[in-house]
Tab-separated table of C-alpha atoms in Angstrom:
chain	number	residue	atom	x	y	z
A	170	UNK	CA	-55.351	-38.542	14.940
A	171	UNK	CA	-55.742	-37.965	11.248
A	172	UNK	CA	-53.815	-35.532	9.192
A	173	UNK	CA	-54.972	-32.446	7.897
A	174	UNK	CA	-54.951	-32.130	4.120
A	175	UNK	CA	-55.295	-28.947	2.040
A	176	UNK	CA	-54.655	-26.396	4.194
A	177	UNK	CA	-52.150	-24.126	2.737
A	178	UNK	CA	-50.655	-21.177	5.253
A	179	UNK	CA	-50.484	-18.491	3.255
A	180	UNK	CA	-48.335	-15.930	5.148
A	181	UNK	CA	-47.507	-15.205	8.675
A	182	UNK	CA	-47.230	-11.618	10.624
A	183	UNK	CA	-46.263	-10.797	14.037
A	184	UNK	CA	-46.633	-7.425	15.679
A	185	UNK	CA	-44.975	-6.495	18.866
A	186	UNK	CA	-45.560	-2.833	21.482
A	187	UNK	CA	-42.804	-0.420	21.232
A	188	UNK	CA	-41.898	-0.400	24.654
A	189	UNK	CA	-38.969	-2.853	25.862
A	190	UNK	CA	-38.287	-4.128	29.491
A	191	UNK	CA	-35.393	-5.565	30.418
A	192	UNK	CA	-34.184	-7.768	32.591
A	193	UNK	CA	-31.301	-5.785	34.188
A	194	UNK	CA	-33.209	-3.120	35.388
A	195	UNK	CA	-35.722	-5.598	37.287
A	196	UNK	CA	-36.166	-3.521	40.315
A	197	UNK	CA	-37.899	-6.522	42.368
A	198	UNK	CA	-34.599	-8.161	42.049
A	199	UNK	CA	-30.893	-7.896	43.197
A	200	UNK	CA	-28.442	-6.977	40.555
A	201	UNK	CA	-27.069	-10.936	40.960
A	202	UNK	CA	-29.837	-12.220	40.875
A	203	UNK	CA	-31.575	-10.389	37.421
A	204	UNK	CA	-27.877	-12.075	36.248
A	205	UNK	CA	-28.991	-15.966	37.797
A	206	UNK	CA	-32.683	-14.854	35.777
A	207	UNK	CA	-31.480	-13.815	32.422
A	208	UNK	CA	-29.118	-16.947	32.208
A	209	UNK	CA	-31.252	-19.593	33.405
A	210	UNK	CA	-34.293	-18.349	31.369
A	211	UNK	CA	-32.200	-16.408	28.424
A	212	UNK	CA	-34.708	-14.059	29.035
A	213	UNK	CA	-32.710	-10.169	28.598
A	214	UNK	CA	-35.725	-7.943	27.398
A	215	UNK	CA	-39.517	-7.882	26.659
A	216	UNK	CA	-42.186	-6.169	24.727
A	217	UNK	CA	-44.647	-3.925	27.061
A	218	UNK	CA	-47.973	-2.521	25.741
A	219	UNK	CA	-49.016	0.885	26.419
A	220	UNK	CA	-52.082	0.912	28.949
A	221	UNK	CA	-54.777	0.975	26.808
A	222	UNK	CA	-53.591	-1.345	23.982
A	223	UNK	CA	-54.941	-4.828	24.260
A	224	UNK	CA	-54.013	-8.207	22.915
A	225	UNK	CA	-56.841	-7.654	19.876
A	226	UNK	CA	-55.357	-4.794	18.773
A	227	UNK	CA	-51.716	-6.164	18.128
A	228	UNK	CA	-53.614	-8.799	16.176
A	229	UNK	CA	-55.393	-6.078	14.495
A	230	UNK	CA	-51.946	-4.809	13.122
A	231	UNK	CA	-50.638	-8.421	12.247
A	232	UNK	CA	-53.636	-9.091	10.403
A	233	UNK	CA	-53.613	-5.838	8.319
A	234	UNK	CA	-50.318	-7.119	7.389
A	235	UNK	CA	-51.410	-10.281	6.408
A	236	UNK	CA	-54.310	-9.298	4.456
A	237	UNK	CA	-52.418	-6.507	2.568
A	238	UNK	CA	-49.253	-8.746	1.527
A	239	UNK	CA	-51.848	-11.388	0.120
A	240	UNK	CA	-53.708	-8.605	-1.366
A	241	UNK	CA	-56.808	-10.403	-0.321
A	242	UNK	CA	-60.338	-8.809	-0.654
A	243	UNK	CA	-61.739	-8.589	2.798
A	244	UNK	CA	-65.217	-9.832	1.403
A	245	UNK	CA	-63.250	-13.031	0.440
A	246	UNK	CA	-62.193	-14.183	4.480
A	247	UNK	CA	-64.690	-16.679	5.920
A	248	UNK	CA	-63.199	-17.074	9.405
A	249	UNK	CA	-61.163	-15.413	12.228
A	250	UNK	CA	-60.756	-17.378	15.075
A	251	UNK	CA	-58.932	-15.539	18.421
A	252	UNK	CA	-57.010	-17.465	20.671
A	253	UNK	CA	-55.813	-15.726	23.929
A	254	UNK	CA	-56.012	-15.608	27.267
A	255	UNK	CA	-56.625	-11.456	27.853
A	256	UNK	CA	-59.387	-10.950	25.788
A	257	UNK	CA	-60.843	-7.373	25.907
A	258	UNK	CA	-63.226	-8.461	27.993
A	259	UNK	CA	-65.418	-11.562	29.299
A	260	UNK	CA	-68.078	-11.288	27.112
A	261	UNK	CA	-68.604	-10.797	24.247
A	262	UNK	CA	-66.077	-12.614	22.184
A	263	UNK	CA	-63.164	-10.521	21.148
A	264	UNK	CA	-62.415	-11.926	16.993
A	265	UNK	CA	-66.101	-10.656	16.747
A	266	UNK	CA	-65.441	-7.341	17.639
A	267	UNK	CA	-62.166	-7.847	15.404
A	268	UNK	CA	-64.785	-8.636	12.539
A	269	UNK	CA	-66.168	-5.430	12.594
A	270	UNK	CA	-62.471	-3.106	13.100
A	271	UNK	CA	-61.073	-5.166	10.390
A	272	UNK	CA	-64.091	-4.563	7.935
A	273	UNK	CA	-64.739	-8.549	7.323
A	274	UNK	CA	-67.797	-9.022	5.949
A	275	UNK	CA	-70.893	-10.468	8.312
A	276	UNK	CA	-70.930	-13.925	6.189
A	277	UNK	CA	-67.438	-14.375	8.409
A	278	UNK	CA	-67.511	-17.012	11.191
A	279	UNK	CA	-66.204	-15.684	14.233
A	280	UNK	CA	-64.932	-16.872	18.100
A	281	UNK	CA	-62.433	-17.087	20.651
A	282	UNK	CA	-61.075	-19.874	21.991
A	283	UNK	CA	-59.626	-19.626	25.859
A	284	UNK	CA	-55.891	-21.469	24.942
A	285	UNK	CA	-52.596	-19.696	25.778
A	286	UNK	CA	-48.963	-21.278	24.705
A	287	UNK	CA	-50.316	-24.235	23.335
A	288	UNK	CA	-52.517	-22.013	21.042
A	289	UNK	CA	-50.576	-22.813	17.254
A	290	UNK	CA	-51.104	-26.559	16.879
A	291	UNK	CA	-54.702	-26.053	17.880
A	292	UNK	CA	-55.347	-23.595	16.252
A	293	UNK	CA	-53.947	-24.545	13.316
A	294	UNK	CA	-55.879	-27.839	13.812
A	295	UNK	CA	-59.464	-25.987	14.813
A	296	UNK	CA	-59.611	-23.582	12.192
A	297	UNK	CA	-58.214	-25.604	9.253
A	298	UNK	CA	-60.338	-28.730	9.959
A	299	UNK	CA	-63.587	-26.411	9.997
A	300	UNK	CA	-62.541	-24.829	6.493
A	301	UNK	CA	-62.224	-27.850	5.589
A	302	UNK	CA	-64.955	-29.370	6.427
A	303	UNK	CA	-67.261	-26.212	5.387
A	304	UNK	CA	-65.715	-25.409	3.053
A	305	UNK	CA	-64.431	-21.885	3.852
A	306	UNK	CA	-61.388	-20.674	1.171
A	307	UNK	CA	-59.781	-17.957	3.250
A	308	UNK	CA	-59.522	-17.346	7.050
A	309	UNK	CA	-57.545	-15.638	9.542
A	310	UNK	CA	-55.630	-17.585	12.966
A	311	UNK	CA	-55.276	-14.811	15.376
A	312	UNK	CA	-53.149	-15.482	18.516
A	313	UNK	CA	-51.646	-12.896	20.990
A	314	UNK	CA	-51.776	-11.784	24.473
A	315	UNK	CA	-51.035	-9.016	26.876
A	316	UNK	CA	-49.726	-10.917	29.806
A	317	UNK	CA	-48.052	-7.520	31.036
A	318	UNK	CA	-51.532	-6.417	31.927
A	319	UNK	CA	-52.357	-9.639	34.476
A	320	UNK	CA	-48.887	-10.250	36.382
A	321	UNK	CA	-48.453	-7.971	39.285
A	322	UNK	CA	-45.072	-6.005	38.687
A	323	UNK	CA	-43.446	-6.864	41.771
A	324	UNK	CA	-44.410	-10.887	41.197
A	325	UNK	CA	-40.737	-11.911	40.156
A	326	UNK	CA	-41.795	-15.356	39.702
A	327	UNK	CA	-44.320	-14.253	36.354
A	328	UNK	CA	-43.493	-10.527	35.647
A	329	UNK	CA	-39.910	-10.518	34.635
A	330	UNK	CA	-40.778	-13.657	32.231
A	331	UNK	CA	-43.696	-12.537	30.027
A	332	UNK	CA	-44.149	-9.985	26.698
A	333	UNK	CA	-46.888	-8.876	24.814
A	334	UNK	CA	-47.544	-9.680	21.062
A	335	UNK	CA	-50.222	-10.237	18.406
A	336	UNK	CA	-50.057	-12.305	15.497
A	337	UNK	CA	-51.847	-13.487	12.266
A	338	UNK	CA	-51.941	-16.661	10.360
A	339	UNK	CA	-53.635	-16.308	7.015
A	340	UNK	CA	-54.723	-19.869	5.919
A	341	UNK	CA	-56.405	-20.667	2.593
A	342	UNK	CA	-57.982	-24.161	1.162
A	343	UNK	CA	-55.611	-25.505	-1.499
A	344	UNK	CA	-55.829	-28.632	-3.139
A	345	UNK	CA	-52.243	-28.867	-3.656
A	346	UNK	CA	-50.994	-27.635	0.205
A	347	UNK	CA	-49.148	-30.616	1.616
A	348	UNK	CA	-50.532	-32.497	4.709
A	349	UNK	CA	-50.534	-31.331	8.566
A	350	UNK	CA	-49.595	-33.582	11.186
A	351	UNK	CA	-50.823	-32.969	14.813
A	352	UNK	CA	-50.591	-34.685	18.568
A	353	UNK	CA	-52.952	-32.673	20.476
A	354	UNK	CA	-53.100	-33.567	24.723
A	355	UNK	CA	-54.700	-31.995	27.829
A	356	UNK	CA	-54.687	-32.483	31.442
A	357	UNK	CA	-56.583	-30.566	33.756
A	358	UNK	CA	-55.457	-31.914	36.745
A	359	UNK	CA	-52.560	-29.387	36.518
A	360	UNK	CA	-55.219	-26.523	36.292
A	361	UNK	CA	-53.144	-24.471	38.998
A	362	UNK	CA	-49.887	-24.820	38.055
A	363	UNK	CA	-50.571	-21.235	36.255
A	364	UNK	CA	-54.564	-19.829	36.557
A	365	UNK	CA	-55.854	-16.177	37.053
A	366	UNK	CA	-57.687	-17.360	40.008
A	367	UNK	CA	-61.304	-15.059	39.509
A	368	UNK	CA	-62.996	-12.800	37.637
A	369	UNK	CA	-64.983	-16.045	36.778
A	370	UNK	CA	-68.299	-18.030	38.252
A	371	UNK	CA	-66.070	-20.560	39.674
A	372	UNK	CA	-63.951	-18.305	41.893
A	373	UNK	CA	-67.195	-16.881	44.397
A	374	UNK	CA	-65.349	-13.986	44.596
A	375	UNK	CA	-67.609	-11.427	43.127
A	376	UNK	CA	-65.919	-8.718	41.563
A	377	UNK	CA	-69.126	-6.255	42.816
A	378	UNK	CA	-69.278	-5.417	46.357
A	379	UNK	CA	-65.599	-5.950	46.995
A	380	UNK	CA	-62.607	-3.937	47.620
A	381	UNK	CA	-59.696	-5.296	45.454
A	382	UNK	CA	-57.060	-6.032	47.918
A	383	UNK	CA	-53.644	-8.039	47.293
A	384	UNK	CA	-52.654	-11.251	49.505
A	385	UNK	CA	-49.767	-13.123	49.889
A	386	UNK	CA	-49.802	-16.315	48.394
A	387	UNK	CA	-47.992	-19.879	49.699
A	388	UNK	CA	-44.850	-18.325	47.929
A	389	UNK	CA	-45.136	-14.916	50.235
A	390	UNK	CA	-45.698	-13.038	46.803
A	391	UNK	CA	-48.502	-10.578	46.819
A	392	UNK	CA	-51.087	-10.371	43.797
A	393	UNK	CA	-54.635	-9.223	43.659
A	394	UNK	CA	-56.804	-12.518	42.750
A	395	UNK	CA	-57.352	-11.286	39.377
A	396	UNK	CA	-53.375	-11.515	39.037
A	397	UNK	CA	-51.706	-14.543	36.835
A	398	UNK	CA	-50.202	-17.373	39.489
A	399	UNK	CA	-47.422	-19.226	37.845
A	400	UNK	CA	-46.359	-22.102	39.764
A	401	UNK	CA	-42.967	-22.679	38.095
A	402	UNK	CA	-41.695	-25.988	39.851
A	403	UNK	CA	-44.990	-27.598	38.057
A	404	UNK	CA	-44.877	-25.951	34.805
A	405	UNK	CA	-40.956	-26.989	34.583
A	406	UNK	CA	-41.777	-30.385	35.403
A	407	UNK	CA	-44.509	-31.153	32.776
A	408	UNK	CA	-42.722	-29.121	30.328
A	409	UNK	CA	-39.300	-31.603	30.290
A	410	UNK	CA	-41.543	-34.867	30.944
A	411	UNK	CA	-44.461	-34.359	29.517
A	412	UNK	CA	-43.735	-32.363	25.994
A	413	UNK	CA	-41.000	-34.260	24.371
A	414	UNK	CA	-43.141	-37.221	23.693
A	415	UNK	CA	-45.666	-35.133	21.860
A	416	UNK	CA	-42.926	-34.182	19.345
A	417	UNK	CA	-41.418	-37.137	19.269
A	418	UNK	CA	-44.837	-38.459	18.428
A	419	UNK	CA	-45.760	-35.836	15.455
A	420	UNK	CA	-42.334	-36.475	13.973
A	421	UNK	CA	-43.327	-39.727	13.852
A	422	UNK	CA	-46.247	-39.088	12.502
A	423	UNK	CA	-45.169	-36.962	9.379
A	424	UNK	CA	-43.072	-40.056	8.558
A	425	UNK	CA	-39.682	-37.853	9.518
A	426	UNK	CA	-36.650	-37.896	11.293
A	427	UNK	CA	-35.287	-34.498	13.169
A	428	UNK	CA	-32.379	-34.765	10.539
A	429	UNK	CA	-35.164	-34.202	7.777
A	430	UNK	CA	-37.019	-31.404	9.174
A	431	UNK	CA	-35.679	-27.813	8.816
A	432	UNK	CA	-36.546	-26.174	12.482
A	433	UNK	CA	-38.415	-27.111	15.615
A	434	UNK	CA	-40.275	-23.946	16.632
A	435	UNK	CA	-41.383	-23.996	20.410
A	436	UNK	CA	-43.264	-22.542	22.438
A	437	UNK	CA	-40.752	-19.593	24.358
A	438	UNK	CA	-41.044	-20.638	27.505
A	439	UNK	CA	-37.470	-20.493	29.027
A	440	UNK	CA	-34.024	-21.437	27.778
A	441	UNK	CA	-33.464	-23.879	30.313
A	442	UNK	CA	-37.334	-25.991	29.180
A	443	UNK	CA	-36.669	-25.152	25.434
A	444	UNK	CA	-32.979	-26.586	25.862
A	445	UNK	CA	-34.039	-29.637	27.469
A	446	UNK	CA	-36.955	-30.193	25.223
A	447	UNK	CA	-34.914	-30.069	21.907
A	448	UNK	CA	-32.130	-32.443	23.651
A	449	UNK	CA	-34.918	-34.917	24.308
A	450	UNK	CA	-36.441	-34.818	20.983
A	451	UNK	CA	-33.094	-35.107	19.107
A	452	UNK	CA	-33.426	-31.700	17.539
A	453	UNK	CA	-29.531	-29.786	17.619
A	454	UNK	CA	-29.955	-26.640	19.825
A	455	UNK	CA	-29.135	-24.738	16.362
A	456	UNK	CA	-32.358	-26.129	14.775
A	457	UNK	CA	-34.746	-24.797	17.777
A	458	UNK	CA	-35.170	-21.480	16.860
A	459	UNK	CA	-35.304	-18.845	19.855
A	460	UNK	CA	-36.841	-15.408	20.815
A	461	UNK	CA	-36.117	-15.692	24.420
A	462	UNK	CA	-33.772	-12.934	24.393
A	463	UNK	CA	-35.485	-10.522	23.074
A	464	UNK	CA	-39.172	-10.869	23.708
A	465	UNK	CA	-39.356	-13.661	26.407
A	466	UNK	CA	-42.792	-15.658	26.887
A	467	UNK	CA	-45.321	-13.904	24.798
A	468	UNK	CA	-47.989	-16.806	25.469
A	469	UNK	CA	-49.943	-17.689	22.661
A	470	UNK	CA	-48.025	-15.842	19.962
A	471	UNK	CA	-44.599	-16.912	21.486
A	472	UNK	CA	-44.297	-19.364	17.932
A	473	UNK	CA	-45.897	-17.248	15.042
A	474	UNK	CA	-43.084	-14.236	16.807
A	475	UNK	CA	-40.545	-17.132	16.462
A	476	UNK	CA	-40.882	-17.546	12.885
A	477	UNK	CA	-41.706	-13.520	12.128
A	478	UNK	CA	-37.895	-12.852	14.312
A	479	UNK	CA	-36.590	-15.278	11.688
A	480	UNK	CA	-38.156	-14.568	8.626
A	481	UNK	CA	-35.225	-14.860	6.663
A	482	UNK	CA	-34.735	-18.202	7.263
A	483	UNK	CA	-37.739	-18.679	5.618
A	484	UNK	CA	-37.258	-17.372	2.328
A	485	UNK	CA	-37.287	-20.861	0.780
A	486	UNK	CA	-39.467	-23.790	1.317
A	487	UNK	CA	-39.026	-25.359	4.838
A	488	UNK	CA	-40.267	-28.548	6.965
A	489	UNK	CA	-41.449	-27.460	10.292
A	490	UNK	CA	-42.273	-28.899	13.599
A	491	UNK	CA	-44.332	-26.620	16.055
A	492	UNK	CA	-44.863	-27.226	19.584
A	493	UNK	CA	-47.165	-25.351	22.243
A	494	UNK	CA	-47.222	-26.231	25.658
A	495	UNK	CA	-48.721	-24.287	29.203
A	496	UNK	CA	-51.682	-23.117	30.595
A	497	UNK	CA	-54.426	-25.863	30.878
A	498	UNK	CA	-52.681	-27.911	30.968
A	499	UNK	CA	-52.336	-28.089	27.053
A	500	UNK	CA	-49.939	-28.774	24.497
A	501	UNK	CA	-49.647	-30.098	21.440
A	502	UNK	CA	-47.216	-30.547	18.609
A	503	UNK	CA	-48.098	-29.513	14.523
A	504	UNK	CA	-45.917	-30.679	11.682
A	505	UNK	CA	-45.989	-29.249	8.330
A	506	UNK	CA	-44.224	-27.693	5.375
A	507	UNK	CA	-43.899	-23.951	4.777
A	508	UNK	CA	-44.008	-22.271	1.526
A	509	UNK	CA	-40.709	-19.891	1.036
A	510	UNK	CA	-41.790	-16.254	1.369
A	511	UNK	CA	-44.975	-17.089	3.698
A	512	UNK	CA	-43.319	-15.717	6.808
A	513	UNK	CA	-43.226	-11.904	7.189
A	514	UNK	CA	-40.819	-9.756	9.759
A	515	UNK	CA	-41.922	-8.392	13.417
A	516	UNK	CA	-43.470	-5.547	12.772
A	517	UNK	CA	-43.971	-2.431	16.097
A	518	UNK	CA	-46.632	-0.713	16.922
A	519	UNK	CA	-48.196	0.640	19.861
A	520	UNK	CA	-51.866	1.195	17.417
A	521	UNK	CA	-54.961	1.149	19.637
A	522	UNK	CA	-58.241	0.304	17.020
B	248	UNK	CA	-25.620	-43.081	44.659
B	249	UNK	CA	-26.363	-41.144	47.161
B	250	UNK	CA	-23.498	-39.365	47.085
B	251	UNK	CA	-23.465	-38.580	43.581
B	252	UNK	CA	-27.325	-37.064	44.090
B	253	UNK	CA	-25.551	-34.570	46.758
B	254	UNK	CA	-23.049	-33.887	43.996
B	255	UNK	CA	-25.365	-33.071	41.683
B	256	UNK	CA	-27.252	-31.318	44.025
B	257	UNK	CA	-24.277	-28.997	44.599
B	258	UNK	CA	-23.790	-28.329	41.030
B	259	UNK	CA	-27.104	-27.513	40.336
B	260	UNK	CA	-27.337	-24.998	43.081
B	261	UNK	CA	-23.936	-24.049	43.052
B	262	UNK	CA	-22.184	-24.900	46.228
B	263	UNK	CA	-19.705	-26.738	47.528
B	264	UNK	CA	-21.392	-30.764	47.917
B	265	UNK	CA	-18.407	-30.674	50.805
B	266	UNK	CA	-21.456	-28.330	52.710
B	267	UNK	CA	-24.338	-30.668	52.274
B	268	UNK	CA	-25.425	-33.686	53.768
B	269	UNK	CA	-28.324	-36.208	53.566
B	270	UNK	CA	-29.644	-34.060	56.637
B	271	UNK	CA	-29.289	-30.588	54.745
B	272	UNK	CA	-31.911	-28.627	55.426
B	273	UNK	CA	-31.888	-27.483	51.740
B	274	UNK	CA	-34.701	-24.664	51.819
B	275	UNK	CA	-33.112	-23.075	54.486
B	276	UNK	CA	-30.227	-22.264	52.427
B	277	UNK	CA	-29.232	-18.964	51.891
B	278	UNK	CA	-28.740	-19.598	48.634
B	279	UNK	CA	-32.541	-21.189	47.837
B	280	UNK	CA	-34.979	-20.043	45.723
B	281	UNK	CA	-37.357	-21.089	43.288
B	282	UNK	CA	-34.539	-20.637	39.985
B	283	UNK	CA	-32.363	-23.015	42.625
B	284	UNK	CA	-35.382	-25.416	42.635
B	285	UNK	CA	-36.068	-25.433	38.872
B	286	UNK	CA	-32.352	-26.324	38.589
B	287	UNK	CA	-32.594	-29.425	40.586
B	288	UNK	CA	-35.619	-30.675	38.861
B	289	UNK	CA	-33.728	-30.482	35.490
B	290	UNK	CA	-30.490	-32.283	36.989
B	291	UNK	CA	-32.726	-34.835	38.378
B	292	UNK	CA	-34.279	-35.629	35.334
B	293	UNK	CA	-31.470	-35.271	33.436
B	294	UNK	CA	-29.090	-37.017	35.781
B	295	UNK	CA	-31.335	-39.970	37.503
B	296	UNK	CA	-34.265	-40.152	35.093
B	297	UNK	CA	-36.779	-38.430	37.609
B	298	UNK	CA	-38.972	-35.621	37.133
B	299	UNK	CA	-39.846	-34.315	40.913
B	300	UNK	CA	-42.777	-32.055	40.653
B	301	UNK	CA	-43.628	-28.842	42.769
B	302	UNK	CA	-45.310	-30.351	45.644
B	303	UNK	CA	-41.939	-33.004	45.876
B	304	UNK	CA	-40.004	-30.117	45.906
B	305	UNK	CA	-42.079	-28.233	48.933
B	306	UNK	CA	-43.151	-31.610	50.914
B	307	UNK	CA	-39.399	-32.441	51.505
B	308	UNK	CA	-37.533	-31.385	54.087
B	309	UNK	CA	-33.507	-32.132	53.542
B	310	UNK	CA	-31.594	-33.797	50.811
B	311	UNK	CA	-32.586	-37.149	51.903
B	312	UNK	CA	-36.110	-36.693	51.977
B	313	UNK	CA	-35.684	-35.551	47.760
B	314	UNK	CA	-33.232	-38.702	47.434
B	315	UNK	CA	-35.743	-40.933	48.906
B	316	UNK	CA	-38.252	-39.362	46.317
B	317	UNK	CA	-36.314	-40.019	43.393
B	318	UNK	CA	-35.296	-43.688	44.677
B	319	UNK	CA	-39.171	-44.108	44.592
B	320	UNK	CA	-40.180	-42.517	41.683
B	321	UNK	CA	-37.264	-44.222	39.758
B	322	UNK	CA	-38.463	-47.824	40.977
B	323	UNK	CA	-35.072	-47.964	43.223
B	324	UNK	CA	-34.990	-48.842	46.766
């Protein structure tokens, strides 16, 4: 895969609900075992949105922040690209909607693409090869989700794991921006190790006509069939075999070592995945920068929160490797250098646009 | 070999490996559940080079069904 050249990223905001969840007062779970949870996944508290806050408008925040630390004139942003998997709703496309509440102007290319924790290096790699290659100076990488709103409460194999967040990217053509390296793999034959089984065509479970009941799935846990399934044995598995190669590979590929690059940024999945992962790849545990504690799995912003929880790291210039992997299944690795000052601190709200 | 899978085994799930045997029904543990199952998978892979998946996980039985999995998955008799 070729590199990406010219692509500069410009800042990055992350906005997270108000509302924290934690671990210890699981009620689904006995006291010992919300202990065995938090250590194995270093999971102690999450972000919850309020009902009617969705996934667009945390983004909405994040990307106010962007756009007002750049000082960018809205007229000037050709692009905003969505990636999430709770969009507000099937049709039609949520970052056109975000178009309009954000005041971009209608010459603005808009779209959502259906990715969820492998969402930064392809988004990164979809948005900034189209500027690119249409030449489009300024855009705007949205990622977040609400997975609070599609795991039933009582399902202690998804609830107690996920958070909610919304975050911007703002990315801008620059002659002078330093190249980004990418390893980009999918493999649908794992399509059930986590899938909200309907609500689409493929399901034949119309959502008209119906009562919504909940059934117990092979693990005897309840959910409605609109709830996320998370088939953790599967996800573990691919996540220790299947995602160290891809960074391995994009190190490689940026003509690095892990001594010469700053911090690996991963997708939060869980402490015991991220641990393995980084041992794999060579990268000290020190290097692989963590939010597991205190926000959990927030999907598809999981690494733009990573960076935003440590923007003081980032003060200076930094070499970076990313690394999404999950839902699809999808992942993908990104590596590229960071301009000091880009990266911008979690920010709360609970702001419904 | 073997005996050093039930050891790890026993770590991973945190019992005494003095308790199991090859004919351990492990599921029916009182100790088992799915953060027990992710635990084995990682020793496994860390320990013998194996990654069992879900389904190996749920298709075997005792500890020497899993063993015979990882002997064939590893290329081991």
């Amino acid at each position: 895969m070729n590199h990406l050249a010219g692509i500069a990223i410009r800042a990055v905001a992350t906005a997270v609900p108000t509302a924290i969840s934690r671990t210890r007062d699981y009620e689904y779970l006995s006291a010992n075992d919300r202990q065995r949870l938090q250590a194995a996944t270093g999971i102690a508290a999450r972000r919850i949105s309020p009902a009617e806050q969705c996934a667009s408008d945390l983004c909405a925040v994040a990307a106010e922040r962007v756009i007002d630390h750049l000082g960018w004139e809205r007229d000037s942003i050709g692009a905003v690209v969505l990636i999430t998997q709770t969009a507000d709703q099937p049709i039609p496309a949520t970052a056109i909607v975000l178009q309009h509440k954000l005041g971009l102007p209608k010459n603005c290319v808009a779209f959502d693409v259906n990715l969820g924790c492998s969402s930064y290096p392809f988004g990164l790699a979809i948005l900034g090869a189209m500027m690119s290659s249409l030449g489009i100076g300024r855009a705007l990488l949205l990622m977040g989700d609400v997975s609070s709103r599609v795991c039933a409460v009582h399902d202690k194999s998804a609830w107690p794991l996920f958070g909610d967040a919304g975050s911007a990217t703002a990315l801008e053509l620059s002659a002078d921006a330093s190249p980004m390296h990418f390893d980009l793999m999918s493999d649908g034959s794992g399509k059930n190790a986590i899938i909200v089984p309907s609500g689409g065509l493929a399901s034949r479970r119309p959502l008209t006509g119906e009562r919504i009941v909940e059934e117990a799935g092979a693990d005897g846990i309840s959910r409605r069939s609109d709830n996320l399934v998370l088939r953790g044995t599967d996800v573990f598995s691919f996540a220790i075999t299947k995602v160290p190669p891809s960074v391995d590979r994009v190190v490689k590929a940026a003509g690095k070592t892990p001594a010469e690059v700053d911090f690996l940024i991963l997708h939060q999945a869980n402490k015991m995945i991220n641990d393995t992962i980084a041992k794999k790849t060579g990268f000290p545990v020190g290097k692989a920068l963590s939010t597991l504690a205190d926000y959990g799995n927030t999907s598809s912003a999981s690494i733009p929160l990573t960076f935003c929880a440590h923007a003081e790291l980032f003060a200076q210039d930094r070499h970076v490797v990313v690394c999404g992997f999950g839902v699809g299944l999808s992942w993908g690795s990104t590596a590229f250098s960071l301009r000091g000052g880009a990266i911008l601190p979690v920010v709360e709200s609970d702001r419904v646009y | 070999m073997l005996k050093e899978f039930i050891e790890k085994f026993a770590f991973a799930i945190e019992c005494d490996a003095a308790t199991l045997d090859v004919d351990t029904e492990f599921k029916a543990l009182e100790q088992w559940d799915s953060l027990n199952a992710l635990s084995v998978i990682a020793t496994t892979d860390a320990d013998f080079g194996v990654a069992l998946s879900g389904n190996d996980i749920e298709s075997a039985r005792t500890i020497g069904d899993l063993w015979k999995l990882v002997c064939a998955k590893s290329g081991k008799s």
